mmCIF file of C-alpha atoms in Angstrom:
data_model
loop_
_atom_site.group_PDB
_atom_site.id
_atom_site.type_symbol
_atom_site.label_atom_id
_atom_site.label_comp_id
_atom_site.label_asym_id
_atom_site.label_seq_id
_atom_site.Cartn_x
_atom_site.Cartn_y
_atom_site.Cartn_z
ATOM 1 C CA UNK A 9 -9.561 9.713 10.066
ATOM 2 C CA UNK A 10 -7.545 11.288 7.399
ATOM 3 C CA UNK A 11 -9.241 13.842 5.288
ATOM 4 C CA UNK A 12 -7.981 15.034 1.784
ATOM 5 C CA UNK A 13 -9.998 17.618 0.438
ATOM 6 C CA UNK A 14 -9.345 19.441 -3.029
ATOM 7 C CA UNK A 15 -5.559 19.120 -2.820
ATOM 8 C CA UNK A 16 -3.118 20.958 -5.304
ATOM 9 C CA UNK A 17 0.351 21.237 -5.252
ATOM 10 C CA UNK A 18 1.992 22.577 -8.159
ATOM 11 C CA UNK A 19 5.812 23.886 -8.565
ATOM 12 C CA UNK A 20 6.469 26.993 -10.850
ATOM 13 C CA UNK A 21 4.202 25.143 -14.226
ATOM 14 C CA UNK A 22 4.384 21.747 -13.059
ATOM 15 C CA UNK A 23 1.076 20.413 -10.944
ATOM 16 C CA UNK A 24 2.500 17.325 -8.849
ATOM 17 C CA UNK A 25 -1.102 16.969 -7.191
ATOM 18 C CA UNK A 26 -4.035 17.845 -9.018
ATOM 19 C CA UNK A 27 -7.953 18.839 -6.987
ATOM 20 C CA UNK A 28 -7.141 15.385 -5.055
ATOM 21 C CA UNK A 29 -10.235 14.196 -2.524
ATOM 22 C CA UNK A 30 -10.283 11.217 -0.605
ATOM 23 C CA UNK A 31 -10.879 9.818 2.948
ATOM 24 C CA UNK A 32 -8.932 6.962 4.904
ATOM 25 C CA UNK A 33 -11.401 5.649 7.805
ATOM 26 C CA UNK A 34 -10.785 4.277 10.866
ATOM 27 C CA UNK A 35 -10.439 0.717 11.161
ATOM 28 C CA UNK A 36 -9.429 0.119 7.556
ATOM 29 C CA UNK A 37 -6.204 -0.117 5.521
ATOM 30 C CA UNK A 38 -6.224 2.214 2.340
ATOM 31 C CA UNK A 39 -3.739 1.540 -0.073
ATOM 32 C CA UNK A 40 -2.144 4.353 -1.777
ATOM 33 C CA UNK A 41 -0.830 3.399 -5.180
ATOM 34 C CA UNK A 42 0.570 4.730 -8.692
ATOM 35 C CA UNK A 43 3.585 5.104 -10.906
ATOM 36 C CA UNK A 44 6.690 6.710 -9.880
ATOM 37 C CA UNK A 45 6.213 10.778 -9.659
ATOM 38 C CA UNK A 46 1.991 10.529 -9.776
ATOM 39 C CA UNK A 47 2.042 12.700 -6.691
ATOM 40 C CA UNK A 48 1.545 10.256 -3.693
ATOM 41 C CA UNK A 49 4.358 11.063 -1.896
ATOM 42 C CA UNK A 50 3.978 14.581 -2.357
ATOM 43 C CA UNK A 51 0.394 14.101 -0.757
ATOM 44 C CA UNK A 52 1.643 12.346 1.975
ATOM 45 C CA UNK A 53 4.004 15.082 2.485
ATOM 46 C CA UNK A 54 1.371 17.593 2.762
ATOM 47 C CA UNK A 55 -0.253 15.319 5.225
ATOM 48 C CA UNK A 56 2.782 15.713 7.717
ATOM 49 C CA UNK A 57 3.266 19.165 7.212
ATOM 50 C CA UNK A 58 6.284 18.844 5.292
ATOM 51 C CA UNK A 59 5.089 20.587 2.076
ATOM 52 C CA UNK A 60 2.220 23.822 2.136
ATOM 53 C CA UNK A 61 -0.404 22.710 -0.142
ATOM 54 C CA UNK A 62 -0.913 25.379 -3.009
ATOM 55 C CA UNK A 63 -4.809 25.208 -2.532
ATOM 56 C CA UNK A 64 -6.793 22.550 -0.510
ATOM 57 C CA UNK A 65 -6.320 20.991 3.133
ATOM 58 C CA UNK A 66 -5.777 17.879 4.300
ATOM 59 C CA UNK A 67 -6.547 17.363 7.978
ATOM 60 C CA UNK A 68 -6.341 14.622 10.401
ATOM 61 C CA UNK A 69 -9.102 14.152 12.972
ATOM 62 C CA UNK A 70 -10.321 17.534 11.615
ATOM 63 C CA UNK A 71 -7.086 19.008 12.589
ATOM 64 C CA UNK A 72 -4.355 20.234 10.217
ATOM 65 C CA UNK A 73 -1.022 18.424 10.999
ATOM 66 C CA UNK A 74 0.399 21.560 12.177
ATOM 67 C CA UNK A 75 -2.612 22.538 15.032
ATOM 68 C CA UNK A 76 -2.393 18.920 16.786
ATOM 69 C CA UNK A 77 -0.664 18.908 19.786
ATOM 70 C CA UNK A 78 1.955 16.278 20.276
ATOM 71 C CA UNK A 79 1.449 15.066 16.500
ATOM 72 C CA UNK A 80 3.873 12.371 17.110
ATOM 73 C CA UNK A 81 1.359 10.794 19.656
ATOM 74 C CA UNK A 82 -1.656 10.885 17.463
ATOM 75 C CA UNK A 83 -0.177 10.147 13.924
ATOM 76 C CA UNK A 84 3.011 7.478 13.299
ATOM 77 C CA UNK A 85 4.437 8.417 9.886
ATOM 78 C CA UNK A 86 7.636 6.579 7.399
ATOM 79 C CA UNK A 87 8.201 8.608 4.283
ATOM 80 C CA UNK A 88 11.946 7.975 4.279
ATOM 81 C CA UNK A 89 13.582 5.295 6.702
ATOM 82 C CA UNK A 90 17.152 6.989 6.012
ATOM 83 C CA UNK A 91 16.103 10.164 7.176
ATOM 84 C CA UNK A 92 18.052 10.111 10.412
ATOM 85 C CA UNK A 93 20.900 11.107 12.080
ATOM 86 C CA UNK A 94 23.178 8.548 10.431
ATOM 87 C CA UNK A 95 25.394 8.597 13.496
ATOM 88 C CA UNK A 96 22.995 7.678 15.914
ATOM 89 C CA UNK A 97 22.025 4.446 16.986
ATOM 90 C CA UNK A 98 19.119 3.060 16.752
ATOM 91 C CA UNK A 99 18.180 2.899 20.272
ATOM 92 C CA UNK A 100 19.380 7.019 20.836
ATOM 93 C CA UNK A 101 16.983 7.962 17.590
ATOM 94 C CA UNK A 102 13.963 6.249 19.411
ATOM 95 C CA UNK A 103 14.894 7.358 22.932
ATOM 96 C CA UNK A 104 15.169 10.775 21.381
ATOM 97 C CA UNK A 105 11.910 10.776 20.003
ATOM 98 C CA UNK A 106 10.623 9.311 23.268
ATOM 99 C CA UNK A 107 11.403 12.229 25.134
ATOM 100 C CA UNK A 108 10.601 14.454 23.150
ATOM 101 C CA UNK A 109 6.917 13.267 23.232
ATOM 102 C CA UNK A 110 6.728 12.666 26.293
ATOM 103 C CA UNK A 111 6.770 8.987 26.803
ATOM 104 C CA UNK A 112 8.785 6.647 29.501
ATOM 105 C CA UNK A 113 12.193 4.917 27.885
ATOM 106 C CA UNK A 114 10.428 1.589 28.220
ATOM 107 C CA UNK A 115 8.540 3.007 25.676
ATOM 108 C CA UNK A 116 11.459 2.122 23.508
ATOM 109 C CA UNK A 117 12.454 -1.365 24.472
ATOM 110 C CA UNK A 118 8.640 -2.365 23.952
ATOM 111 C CA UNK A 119 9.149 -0.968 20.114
ATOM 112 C CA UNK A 120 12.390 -2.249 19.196
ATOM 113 C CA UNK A 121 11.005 -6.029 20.589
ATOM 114 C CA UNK A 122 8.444 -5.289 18.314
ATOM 115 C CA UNK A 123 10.029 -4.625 15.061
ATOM 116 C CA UNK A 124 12.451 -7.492 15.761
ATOM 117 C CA UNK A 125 16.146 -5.020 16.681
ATOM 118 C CA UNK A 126 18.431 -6.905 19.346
ATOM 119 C CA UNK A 127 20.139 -5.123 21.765
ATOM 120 C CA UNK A 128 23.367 -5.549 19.349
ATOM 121 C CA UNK A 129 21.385 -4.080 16.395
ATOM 122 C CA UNK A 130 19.644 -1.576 18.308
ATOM 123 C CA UNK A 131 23.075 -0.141 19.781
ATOM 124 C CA UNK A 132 24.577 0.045 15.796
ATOM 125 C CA UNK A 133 24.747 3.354 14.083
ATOM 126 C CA UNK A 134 22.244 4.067 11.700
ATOM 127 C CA UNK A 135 24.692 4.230 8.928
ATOM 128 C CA UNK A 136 26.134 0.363 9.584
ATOM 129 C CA UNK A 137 22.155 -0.539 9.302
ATOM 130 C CA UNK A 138 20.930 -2.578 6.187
ATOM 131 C CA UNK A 139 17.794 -1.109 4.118
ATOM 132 C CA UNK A 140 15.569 -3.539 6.064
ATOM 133 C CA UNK A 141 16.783 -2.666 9.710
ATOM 134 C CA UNK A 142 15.830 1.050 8.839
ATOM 135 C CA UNK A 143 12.784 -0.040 7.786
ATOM 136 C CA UNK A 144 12.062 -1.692 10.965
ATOM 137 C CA UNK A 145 13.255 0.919 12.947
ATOM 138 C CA UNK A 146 10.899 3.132 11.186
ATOM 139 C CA UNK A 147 8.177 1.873 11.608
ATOM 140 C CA UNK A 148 9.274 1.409 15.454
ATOM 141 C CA UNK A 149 9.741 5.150 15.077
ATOM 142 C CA UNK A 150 5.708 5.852 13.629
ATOM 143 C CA UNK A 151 4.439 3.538 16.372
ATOM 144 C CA UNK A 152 6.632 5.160 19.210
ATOM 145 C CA UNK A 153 3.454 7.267 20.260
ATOM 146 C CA UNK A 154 0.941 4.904 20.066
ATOM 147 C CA UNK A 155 -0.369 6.854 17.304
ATOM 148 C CA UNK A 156 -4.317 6.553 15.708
ATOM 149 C CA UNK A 157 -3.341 7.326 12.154
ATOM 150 C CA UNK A 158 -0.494 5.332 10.761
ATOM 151 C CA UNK A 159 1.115 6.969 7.382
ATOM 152 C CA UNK A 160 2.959 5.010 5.798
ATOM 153 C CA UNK A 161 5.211 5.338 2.214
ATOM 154 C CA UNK A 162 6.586 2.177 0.701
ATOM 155 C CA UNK A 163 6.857 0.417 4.386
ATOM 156 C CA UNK A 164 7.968 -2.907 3.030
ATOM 157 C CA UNK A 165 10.864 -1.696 1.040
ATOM 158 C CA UNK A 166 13.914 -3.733 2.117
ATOM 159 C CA UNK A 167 12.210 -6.158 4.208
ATOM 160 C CA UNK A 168 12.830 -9.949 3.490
ATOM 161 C CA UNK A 169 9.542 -12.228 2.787
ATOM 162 C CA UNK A 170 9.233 -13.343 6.526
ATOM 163 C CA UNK A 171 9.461 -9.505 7.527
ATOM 164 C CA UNK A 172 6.676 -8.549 4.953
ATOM 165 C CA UNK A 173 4.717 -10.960 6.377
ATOM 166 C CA UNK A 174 5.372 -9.544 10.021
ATOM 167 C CA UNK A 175 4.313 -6.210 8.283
ATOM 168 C CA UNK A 176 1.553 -7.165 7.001
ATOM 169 C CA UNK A 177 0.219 -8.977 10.355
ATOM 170 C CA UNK A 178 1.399 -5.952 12.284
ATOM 171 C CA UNK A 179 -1.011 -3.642 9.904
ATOM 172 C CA UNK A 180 -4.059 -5.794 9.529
ATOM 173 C CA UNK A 181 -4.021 -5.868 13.444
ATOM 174 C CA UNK A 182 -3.861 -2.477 14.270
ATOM 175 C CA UNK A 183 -6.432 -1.440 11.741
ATOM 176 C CA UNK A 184 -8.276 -4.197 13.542
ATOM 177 C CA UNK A 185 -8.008 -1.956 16.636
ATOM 178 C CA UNK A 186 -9.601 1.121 15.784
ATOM 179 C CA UNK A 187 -6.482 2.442 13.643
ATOM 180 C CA UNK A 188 -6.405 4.426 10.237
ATOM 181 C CA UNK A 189 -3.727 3.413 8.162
ATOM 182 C CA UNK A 190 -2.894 5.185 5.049
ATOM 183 C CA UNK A 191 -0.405 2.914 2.811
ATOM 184 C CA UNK A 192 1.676 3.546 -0.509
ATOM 185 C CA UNK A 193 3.516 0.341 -1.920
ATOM 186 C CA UNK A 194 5.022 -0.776 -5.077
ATOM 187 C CA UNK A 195 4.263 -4.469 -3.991
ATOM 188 C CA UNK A 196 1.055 -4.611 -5.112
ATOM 189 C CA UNK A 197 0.232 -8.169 -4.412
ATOM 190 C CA UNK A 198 1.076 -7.124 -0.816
ATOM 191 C CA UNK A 199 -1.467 -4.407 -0.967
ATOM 192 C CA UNK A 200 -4.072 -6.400 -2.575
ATOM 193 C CA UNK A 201 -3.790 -9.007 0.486
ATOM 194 C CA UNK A 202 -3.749 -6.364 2.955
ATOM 195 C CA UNK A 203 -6.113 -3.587 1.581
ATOM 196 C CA UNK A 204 -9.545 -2.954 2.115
ATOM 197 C CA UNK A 205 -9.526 0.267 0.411
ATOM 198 C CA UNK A 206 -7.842 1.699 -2.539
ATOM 199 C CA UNK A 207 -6.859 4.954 -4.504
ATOM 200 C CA UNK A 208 -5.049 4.584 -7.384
ATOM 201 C CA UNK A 209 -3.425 8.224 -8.734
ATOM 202 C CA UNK A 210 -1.819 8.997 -11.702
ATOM 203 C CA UNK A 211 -0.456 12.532 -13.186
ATOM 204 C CA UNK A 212 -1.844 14.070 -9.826
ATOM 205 C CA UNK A 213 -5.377 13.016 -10.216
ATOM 206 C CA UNK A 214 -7.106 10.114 -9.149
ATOM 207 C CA UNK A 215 -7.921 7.452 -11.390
ATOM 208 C CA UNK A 216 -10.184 6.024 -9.050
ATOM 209 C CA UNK A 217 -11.194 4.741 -5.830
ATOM 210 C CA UNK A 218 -12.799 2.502 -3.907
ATOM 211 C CA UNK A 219 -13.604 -0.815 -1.743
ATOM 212 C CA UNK A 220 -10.935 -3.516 -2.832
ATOM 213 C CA UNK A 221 -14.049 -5.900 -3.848
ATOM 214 C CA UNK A 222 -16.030 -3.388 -5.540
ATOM 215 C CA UNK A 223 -12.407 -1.699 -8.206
ATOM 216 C CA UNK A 224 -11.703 -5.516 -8.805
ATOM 217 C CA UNK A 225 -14.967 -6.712 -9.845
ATOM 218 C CA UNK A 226 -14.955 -3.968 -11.940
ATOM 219 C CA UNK A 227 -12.177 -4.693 -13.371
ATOM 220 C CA UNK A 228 -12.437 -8.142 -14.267
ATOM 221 C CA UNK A 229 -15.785 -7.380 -16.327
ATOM 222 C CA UNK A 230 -17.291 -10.547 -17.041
ATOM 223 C CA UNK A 231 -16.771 -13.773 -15.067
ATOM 224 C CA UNK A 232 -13.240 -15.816 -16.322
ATOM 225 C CA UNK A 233 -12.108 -19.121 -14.704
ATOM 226 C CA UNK A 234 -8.850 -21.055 -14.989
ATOM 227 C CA UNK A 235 -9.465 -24.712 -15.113
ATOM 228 C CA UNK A 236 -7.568 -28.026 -15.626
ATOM 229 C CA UNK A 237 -9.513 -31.354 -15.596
ATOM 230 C CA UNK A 238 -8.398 -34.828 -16.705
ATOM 231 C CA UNK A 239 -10.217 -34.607 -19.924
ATOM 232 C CA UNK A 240 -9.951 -30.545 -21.461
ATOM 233 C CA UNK A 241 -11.815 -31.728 -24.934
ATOM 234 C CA UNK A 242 -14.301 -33.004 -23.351
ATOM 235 C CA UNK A 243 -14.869 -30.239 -21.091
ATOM 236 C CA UNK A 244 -14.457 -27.071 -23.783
ATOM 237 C CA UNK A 245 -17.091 -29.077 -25.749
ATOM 238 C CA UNK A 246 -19.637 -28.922 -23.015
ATOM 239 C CA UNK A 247 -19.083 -25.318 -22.448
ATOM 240 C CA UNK A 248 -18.535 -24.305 -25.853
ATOM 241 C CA UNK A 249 -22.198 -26.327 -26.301
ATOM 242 C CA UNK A 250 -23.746 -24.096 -23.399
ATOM 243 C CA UNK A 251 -22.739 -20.589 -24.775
ATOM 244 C CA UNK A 252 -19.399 -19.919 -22.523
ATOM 245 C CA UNK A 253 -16.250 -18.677 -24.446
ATOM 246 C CA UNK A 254 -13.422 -21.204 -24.211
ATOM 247 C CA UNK A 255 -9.467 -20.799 -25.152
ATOM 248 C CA UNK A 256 -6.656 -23.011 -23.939
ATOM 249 C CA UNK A 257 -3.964 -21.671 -21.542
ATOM 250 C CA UNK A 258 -1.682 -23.825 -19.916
ATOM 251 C CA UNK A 259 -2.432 -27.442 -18.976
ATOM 252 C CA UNK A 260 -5.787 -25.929 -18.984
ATOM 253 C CA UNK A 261 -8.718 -23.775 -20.283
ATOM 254 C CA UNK A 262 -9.811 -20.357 -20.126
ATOM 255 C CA UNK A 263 -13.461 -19.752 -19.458
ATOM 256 C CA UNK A 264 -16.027 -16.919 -19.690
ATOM 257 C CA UNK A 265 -17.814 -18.219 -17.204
ATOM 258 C CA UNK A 266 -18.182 -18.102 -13.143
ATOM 259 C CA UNK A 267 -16.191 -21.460 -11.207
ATOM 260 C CA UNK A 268 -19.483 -22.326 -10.615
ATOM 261 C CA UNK A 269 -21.184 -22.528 -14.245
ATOM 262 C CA UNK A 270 -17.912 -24.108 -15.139
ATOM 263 C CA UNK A 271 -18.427 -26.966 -11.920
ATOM 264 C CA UNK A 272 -21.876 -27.956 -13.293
ATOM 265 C CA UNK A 273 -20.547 -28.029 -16.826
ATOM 266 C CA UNK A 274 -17.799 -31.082 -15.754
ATOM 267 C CA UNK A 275 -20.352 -32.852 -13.728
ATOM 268 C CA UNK A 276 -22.855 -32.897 -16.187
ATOM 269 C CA UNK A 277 -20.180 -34.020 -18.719
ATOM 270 C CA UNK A 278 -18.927 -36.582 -16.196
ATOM 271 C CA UNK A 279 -15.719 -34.781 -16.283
ATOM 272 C CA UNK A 280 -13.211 -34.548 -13.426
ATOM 273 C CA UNK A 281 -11.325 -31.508 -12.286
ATOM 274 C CA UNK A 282 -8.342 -31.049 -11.011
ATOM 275 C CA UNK A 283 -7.498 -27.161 -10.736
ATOM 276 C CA UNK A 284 -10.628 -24.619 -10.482
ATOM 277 C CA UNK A 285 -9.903 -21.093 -9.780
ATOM 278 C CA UNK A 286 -11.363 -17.236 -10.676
ATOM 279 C CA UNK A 287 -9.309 -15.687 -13.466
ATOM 280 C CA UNK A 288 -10.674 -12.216 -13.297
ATOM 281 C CA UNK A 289 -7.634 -9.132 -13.226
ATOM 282 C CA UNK A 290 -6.226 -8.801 -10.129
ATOM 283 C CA UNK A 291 -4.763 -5.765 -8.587
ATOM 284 C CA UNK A 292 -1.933 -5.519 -11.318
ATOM 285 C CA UNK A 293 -3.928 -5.449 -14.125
ATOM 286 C CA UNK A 294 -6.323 -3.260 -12.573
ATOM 287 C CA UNK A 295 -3.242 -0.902 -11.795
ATOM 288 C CA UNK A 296 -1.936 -1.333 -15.354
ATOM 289 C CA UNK A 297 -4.712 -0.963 -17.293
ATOM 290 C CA UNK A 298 -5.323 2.617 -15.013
ATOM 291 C CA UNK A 299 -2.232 4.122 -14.901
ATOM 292 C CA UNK A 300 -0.938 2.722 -18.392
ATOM 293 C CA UNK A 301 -0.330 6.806 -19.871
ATOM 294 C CA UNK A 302 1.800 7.446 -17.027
ATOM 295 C CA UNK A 303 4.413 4.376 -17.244
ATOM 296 C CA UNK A 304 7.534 4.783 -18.752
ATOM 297 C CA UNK A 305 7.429 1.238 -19.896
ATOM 298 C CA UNK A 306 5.505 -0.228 -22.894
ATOM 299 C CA UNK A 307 3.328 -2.981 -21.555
ATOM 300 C CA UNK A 308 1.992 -5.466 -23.872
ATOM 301 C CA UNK A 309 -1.920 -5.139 -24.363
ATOM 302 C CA UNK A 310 -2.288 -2.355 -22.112
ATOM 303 C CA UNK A 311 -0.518 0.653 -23.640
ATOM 304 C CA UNK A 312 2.587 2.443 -24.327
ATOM 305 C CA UNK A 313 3.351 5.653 -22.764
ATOM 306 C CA UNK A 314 2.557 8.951 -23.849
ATOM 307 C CA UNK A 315 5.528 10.915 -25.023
ATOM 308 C CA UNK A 316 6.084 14.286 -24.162
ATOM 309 C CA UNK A 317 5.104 14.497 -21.083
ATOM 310 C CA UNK A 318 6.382 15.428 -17.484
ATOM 311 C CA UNK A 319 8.906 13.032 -16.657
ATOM 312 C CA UNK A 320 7.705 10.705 -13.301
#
């Protein structure tokens, strides 16, 4: 279990984290998310021991990162793939790191079959590696020890859709097992698939957080539904009739209503569909619509950023 309580980091007058609380159980993915510079890796950091907090703890298993013994056998981190010895190989970074926590060199060939490195890939330098073999070897790297606590910054970055899949497999199962696993991503269709919890942070503080079910419902307000049927007049009449809120969009219609109101609509009109489907916000627009202050980019309907603020 990961434990954040009342975190603040600030340098000279800038705050990158800001009184930041949250837990990541066991068990369950959390996904970490927010702009560029909104202070998650700089949490993450602090997590690892990398950074001293300037007031607040976090602590893993009750421990600060610093009192565990053997750290690298209890928590598996990736905050920078490229953060190696760029003349090593692959196979002498994790037979380092083997030894060094204790753990039989067999230890290393059962990791690098994992994350999918050949014997001619694993015996490359680091620096002839693509962005995508680091990655893998990184997270070969956090899982070395057989860690309980996986943490994990932008994990997917580099990784072709077949290997984000394999992530994504490789995560949900060992959450499955017991394991905490503490996730930030800029693929946030990857995190919504994968998630079961989420914090969203943005200028240091959270923005909120919750169950993945629970922040999305609350997004999407009240109930919207795509649908396409063979006869769309027909259809937005009967709805329109029985109080629901009805625009076109697409080959379709968009409906203020739950699939199910709009299902009983069509058959009662005798009306046959041929694409039903929720159209409440999804994980974008939730993140969007939250963090919309802190983007540098103006997005339509949502907001444009403020100006004169600390760069991200």
């Amino acid at each position: 279990m990961i434990t954040v309580d009342r975190l603040t980091k600030t340098y000279g007058a800038y705050t990158a984290v800001d009184d930041v609380s949250f837990a990541c159980q066991p068990g369950r993915v959390t996904g970490f998310l927010g702009p560029n510079g909104a202070g998650k890796t700089t949490t993450m950091r602090v997590m690892v021991g990398l950074t001293l907090p300037t007031r607040g703890q976090v602590t893993i298993g009750g421990l600060k990162y610093h009192d565990i013994p053997n750290p690298g056998r209890h928590v598996g981190t990736l905050l920078d793939a490229s953060a190696q010895h760029v003349g090593r190989t692959g196979r002498e970074i994790l037979t380092i790191a083997a030894k060094t926590m204790g753990l039989p060199s067999s230890r290393v060939d059962e990791m690098l079959a994992l994350v999918g490195l050949n014997d001619n890939e694993s015996t490359r330098r680091l620096r002839n590696y693509s962005l995508g073999m680091k990655q893998r070897l990184g997270i070969a790297h956090a899982l070395l020890g057989d860690p309980s606590v996986l943490i994990l910054d932008e994990p997917a970055n580099g990784l072709d859709p077949a290997g984000i899949r394999w992530m994504r497999g490789l995560l949900k199962g060992y959450a499955d097992r017991g394991g905490t696993v503490l996730l930030s991503s800029h693929l946030l269709h990857e995190v919504e698939m994968i998630a079961d919890e989420m914090i969203l942070i943005g200028h240091g503080k959270i923005v909120a957080q919750g169950d993945k079910k629970s922040l999305l419902a609350g997004a999407n307000g009240s109930a919207t539904t795509l649908v396409t049927s063979l006869d769309n007049a027909a259809l937005g009449a009967a709805l329109s009739q029985g109080g629901h809120g009805v625009e076109p969009m697409g080959d379709g219609l968009k409906v203020q209503a739950t699939p199910e109101q709009v299902g009983r609509a069509a058959l009662s009109a005798g009306v046959v569909l041929t694409d039903l489907r929720s159209g409440g916000a999804g994980l974008e627009d939730l993140f969007l619509e939250l963090t919309s202050d802190t983007a540098r980019e103006a997005v339509p309907g949502v907001g444009a950023p403020t100006t004169g603020g600390t760069p991200a």
